[in-house]
XYZ file of C-alpha atoms in Angstrom:
345
model
C -10.801 8.745 26.221
C -12.058 8.754 22.620
C -15.259 7.037 22.186
C -15.855 3.567 20.594
C -16.677 4.055 17.573
C -18.687 1.477 15.258
C -16.212 0.080 12.933
C -18.215 -3.448 13.026
C -21.030 -1.351 11.357
C -18.206 -1.373 8.326
C -18.853 -4.832 7.472
C -22.585 -4.533 6.590
C -23.506 -5.200 3.328
C -26.405 -2.318 3.361
C -24.744 0.186 1.532
C -26.539 3.105 3.660
C -25.958 1.670 7.129
C -22.528 1.333 5.900
C -22.267 5.620 4.485
C -23.766 6.657 8.001
C -21.325 4.223 9.626
C -18.393 5.936 8.158
C -19.755 9.150 8.940
C -20.146 8.697 12.705
C -17.258 6.621 12.324
C -14.521 9.634 10.897
C -16.613 11.573 13.246
C -15.488 9.959 16.810
C -12.448 9.311 15.710
C -11.204 12.534 14.375
C -12.810 14.347 17.827
C -10.002 15.685 20.088
C -6.950 13.922 18.535
C -3.522 15.208 19.341
C -1.202 15.594 16.067
C 0.968 11.885 15.325
C 4.133 11.707 17.479
C 7.266 11.261 15.267
C 8.126 8.231 13.728
C 10.396 5.685 15.826
C 11.582 4.687 12.167
C 11.581 6.239 9.028
C 8.796 4.340 7.100
C 9.264 6.174 3.326
C 12.428 4.258 2.615
C 12.625 0.708 4.129
C 16.094 0.719 2.325
C 18.709 -2.344 2.105
C 21.515 -1.500 4.437
C 18.499 0.160 7.173
C 16.990 -2.035 9.050
C 13.616 -1.159 10.410
C 13.856 0.110 14.440
C 13.129 -3.212 16.321
C 10.231 -3.100 18.939
C 10.947 -1.720 21.996
C 8.462 -2.746 24.474
C 9.390 -0.599 27.640
C 8.849 2.655 25.243
C 5.044 2.125 25.324
C 4.369 -0.161 28.042
C 3.814 -3.280 26.973
C 3.373 -4.446 23.399
C 3.238 -0.919 22.210
C 0.397 -1.275 20.131
C -1.477 2.048 19.430
C -4.446 2.421 17.068
C -4.291 4.470 13.905
C -6.932 7.071 13.609
C -7.317 9.351 10.290
C -7.689 13.047 10.265
C -8.377 15.295 7.606
C -7.569 14.160 4.148
C -6.749 15.801 1.324
C -6.552 15.185 -2.767
C -3.182 16.854 -3.453
C -2.292 16.011 -7.354
C -4.473 15.440 -10.455
C -2.383 14.040 -12.932
C -2.479 15.227 -16.810
C -5.150 14.280 -18.754
C -7.222 14.044 -15.480
C -5.502 10.062 -15.664
C -6.338 8.052 -12.141
C -3.413 7.236 -9.441
C -3.613 3.673 -8.259
C -2.096 1.908 -5.775
C 0.925 4.393 -5.707
C 4.086 4.062 -3.857
C 6.381 7.310 -2.706
C 9.773 7.999 -1.458
C 11.668 10.971 -0.528
C 15.102 11.762 -2.104
C 18.188 12.838 -0.231
C 17.366 16.675 -1.521
C 13.863 16.346 0.303
C 12.145 15.970 -2.868
C 9.279 13.109 -2.930
C 8.660 10.984 -5.545
C 5.032 8.853 -6.479
C 4.703 6.637 -8.903
C 1.308 4.789 -9.759
C -0.125 2.374 -12.352
C -2.997 4.658 -13.831
C -4.527 5.351 -16.917
C -7.700 7.618 -18.134
C -11.038 6.570 -17.647
C -13.035 5.332 -14.530
C -10.794 2.356 -13.822
C -9.857 -0.770 -16.191
C -6.555 -2.629 -15.051
C -5.922 -3.647 -18.724
C -5.422 -0.431 -19.883
C -2.697 0.169 -16.929
C 0.218 0.210 -19.125
C 2.498 3.019 -17.727
C 3.784 3.689 -14.464
C 2.941 7.496 -13.672
C 5.726 10.096 -11.710
C 5.301 12.702 -10.281
C 7.360 15.066 -7.405
C 6.958 17.779 -5.066
C 8.827 19.552 -2.180
C 5.790 17.955 0.409
C 3.443 15.842 0.594
C 0.546 18.173 0.166
C 2.253 19.741 -2.909
C 2.439 21.186 -5.071
C 3.042 18.039 -6.891
C 4.671 18.532 -10.810
C 4.316 15.735 -13.471
C 7.074 14.101 -14.858
C 7.545 11.727 -17.798
C 6.083 8.245 -16.900
C 9.055 6.050 -16.365
C 7.897 2.407 -17.661
C 5.718 1.780 -20.246
C 4.504 -1.531 -22.546
C 5.106 0.974 -25.185
C 9.105 0.922 -24.635
C 11.737 -0.444 -26.961
C 12.360 -2.904 -24.202
C 9.336 -3.620 -23.022
C 8.240 -7.255 -21.981
C 4.977 -6.494 -19.841
C 0.963 -6.620 -20.930
C 0.562 -4.284 -18.056
C 1.928 -2.984 -15.112
C 0.610 -2.659 -11.739
C 1.187 -1.777 -7.547
C 4.516 -0.020 -7.691
C 7.012 -0.099 -4.638
C 9.409 2.155 -4.624
C 12.800 1.639 -1.786
C 16.635 2.673 -1.626
C 19.138 0.235 -2.965
C 22.814 0.530 -2.119
C 23.437 3.944 -3.692
C 20.457 3.950 -5.812
C 16.895 2.699 -5.812
C 14.471 -0.167 -7.236
C 11.101 -0.237 -7.839
C 9.302 -3.216 -8.186
C 5.927 -3.765 -9.869
C 3.874 -6.676 -11.314
C 2.993 -7.624 -14.786
C -0.271 -8.825 -14.977
C -0.912 -10.616 -18.625
C -0.973 -13.806 -16.391
C 0.939 -15.284 -18.878
C 3.426 -17.864 -18.045
C 7.002 -16.286 -17.159
C 5.143 -12.942 -16.421
C 4.717 -11.561 -12.858
C 6.765 -9.561 -10.312
C 9.244 -7.405 -11.852
C 11.918 -4.486 -11.097
C 13.742 -1.730 -12.302
C 16.619 -0.065 -11.524
C 17.511 3.747 -10.974
C 20.034 6.157 -9.699
C 18.054 9.426 -9.388
C 14.150 8.305 -9.603
C 13.986 9.614 -13.517
C 15.285 7.195 -15.380
C 14.834 3.807 -15.029
C 16.169 0.678 -16.814
C 14.330 -2.695 -16.070
C 16.122 -5.675 -14.165
C 16.417 -9.382 -15.615
C 14.394 -12.089 -14.126
C 11.075 -12.024 -12.287
C 10.642 -12.540 -8.213
C 8.490 -14.956 -6.312
C 5.309 -14.549 -4.782
C 2.124 -13.231 -5.995
C 1.230 -9.308 -6.733
C 1.210 -5.979 -4.772
C 4.974 -5.913 -3.678
C 6.429 -4.505 -0.481
C 9.822 -4.961 1.153
C 10.840 -4.304 4.962
C 13.973 -4.261 6.111
C 14.520 -5.628 9.581
C 17.755 -6.878 11.366
C 19.518 -7.735 8.382
C 16.840 -9.380 6.014
C 14.661 -8.623 3.720
C 11.450 -9.578 4.002
C 9.007 -9.638 0.510
C 5.254 -9.307 1.029
C 3.103 -9.949 -2.068
C -0.893 -10.999 -2.237
C -2.482 -14.035 -3.682
C -4.785 -16.832 -3.022
C -4.035 -20.278 -1.675
C -6.088 -23.281 -2.530
C -6.853 -25.400 0.549
C -9.489 -28.190 0.728
C -12.449 -26.130 1.476
C -11.704 -23.352 -1.383
C -9.080 -20.688 -2.312
C -8.235 -18.306 0.479
C -6.440 -15.071 0.941
C -2.919 -14.758 1.697
C -0.204 -12.201 2.009
C 2.992 -14.450 0.653
C 6.081 -13.672 2.621
C 9.519 -14.484 1.489
C 13.142 -13.230 2.769
C 16.540 -13.182 1.653
C 19.532 -11.071 3.028
C 19.734 -9.233 -0.077
C 17.154 -9.027 -2.940
C 18.375 -12.440 -4.445
C 18.038 -15.866 -3.172
C 14.427 -15.838 -1.563
C 13.370 -18.232 0.488
C 9.541 -18.953 1.289
C 8.176 -18.522 4.503
C 4.689 -19.093 5.867
C 2.202 -16.698 4.643
C 1.985 -13.442 6.912
C -1.304 -13.511 6.414
C -3.935 -15.904 6.032
C -8.047 -15.167 5.701
C -9.753 -17.958 7.371
C -12.878 -17.256 5.326
C -12.822 -18.692 2.257
C -12.834 -16.646 -0.927
C -15.489 -17.213 -3.563
C -14.981 -19.511 -6.782
C -15.009 -16.309 -8.480
C -12.849 -14.484 -6.293
C -9.457 -13.060 -7.693
C -8.433 -12.006 -4.109
C -9.642 -9.673 -1.930
C -5.788 -8.934 -0.026
C -3.896 -6.175 -2.199
C -1.431 -4.000 -1.267
C 0.364 -4.962 1.539
C 2.487 -2.358 3.356
C 4.129 -3.083 7.089
C 6.268 -0.752 8.932
C 7.942 -0.929 12.481
C 7.059 1.625 15.234
C 7.929 0.906 18.801
C 6.323 -1.811 20.090
C 5.711 -4.070 17.016
C 4.681 -3.804 13.511
C 1.344 -2.564 11.603
C 0.129 -4.388 8.463
C -1.791 -1.694 6.399
C -3.856 -3.790 3.700
C -6.375 -3.151 1.453
C -9.153 -5.980 2.311
C -11.543 -5.320 -1.050
C -14.298 -7.172 -3.229
C -13.629 -4.555 -5.737
C -17.277 -3.315 -5.538
C -18.200 0.268 -4.115
C -19.269 -0.854 -0.729
C -15.304 -2.343 0.493
C -13.184 -0.707 -2.142
C -11.571 1.817 0.207
C -11.585 -0.638 3.069
C -7.911 -0.652 4.412
C -7.227 -2.989 7.537
C -4.762 -2.263 10.220
C -3.123 -5.436 11.763
C -0.572 -5.395 15.025
C 1.897 -7.861 15.512
C 5.169 -8.446 17.478
C 6.595 -10.239 14.693
C 7.082 -8.662 10.942
C 6.300 -12.901 9.807
C 2.821 -13.339 11.392
C -0.500 -11.129 11.563
C -3.544 -12.488 12.595
C -6.833 -11.711 10.415
C -8.749 -9.090 12.815
C -8.098 -5.590 12.261
C -7.316 -3.043 15.119
C -8.852 -0.408 13.018
C -10.362 0.109 9.479
C -9.648 3.054 7.575
C -11.145 4.430 4.640
C -8.586 4.447 1.720
C -7.618 2.139 -1.103
C -3.588 0.506 -1.592
C -2.165 2.964 1.163
C 1.201 3.765 2.206
C 2.715 5.101 5.638
C 5.226 8.546 5.285
C 6.154 10.623 7.690
C 6.941 14.423 7.453
C 8.352 16.725 10.137
C 7.384 14.536 12.717
C 3.699 13.553 11.290
C 2.421 10.762 10.010
C 0.559 10.263 6.539
C -1.659 7.752 4.580
C -0.868 8.078 1.011
C -3.863 6.311 -1.598
C -5.713 6.190 -4.665
C -7.499 4.026 -6.862
C -10.233 3.804 -9.134
C -12.718 6.878 -9.661
C -15.778 4.815 -10.013
C -15.119 2.976 -6.650
C -13.915 5.973 -4.327
C -16.003 7.546 -2.261
C -15.226 10.893 -3.892
C -15.324 9.698 -7.263
C -12.215 11.597 -8.124
C -9.143 10.748 -9.778
C -5.803 11.681 -8.283
C -3.452 11.012 -5.270
C -4.803 11.199 -1.490
C -2.862 12.264 1.376
C -4.674 11.344 4.956
C -2.821 12.642 8.299
C -3.151 10.122 11.079
C -3.071 10.094 14.604
C -1.720 7.809 16.477
């Protein structure tokens, strides 16, 4: 039985108390943890033809909820010219090669200079990683974007799709996609998709669920939400009730504290990882983990909080990992790059 960790202290506004709370949290959650078990369904490629595993309550004794714990963290890739890696997305090709894509640029972190999507490959999550040419850029001859943010890559048919957000905030801009047969060469798709920013798609029981983040104006104030759309394929989306709503209103200057939703199935239910940050140093690497037996609805009650920004969960050799990265000036390490954290469940 692990000791109870002081997660509530993570929400303190005092940076000194928060620093020591994080140290204590890492110590008590990392103590005597077993290796993570094998996944019940692959989480690195929620493909359109492949459904996520259905919840199996009997396998975990009831709801099946388990709490993930962060073990060691390693910085595994630093792009050329020390560009930073923000909101990375990963996928493993059929030949076993890992591919990572992210928005990024030189400097400490600035959304308006993230004008390309970075790309690198590796034989294993821990590397060694090799830089590849950027896949999309606002300097491309056919470019229509003003900035490229928060990519999400997935299998689609015999090839792949990558979704990303065009953040120029102009009419007609928004969520877009590109297609590839080999993960190296990409062609922009026409049109756009509904919802907000930071896309992720979960395939479950013949339905694709598109998760994005935004704010919704209500009587009292704006509230952070995770938008949810569904479709049997990647067209004809139906808007559902938000998958997650923050009951606390977002301040008038808030552009949305929920970021980078990532959902995957594990025996007994679904886990939603989402960064919940006001973009200050104190909260930038605050990732909530929420549990539900229904992938269309999560209560704003995290079962734990992990130190990561823009995280995804991936499996390799029977072990779960959280991949993440963000603006160097906001990271505790102050170092740019792709980070990999081993998880125990």
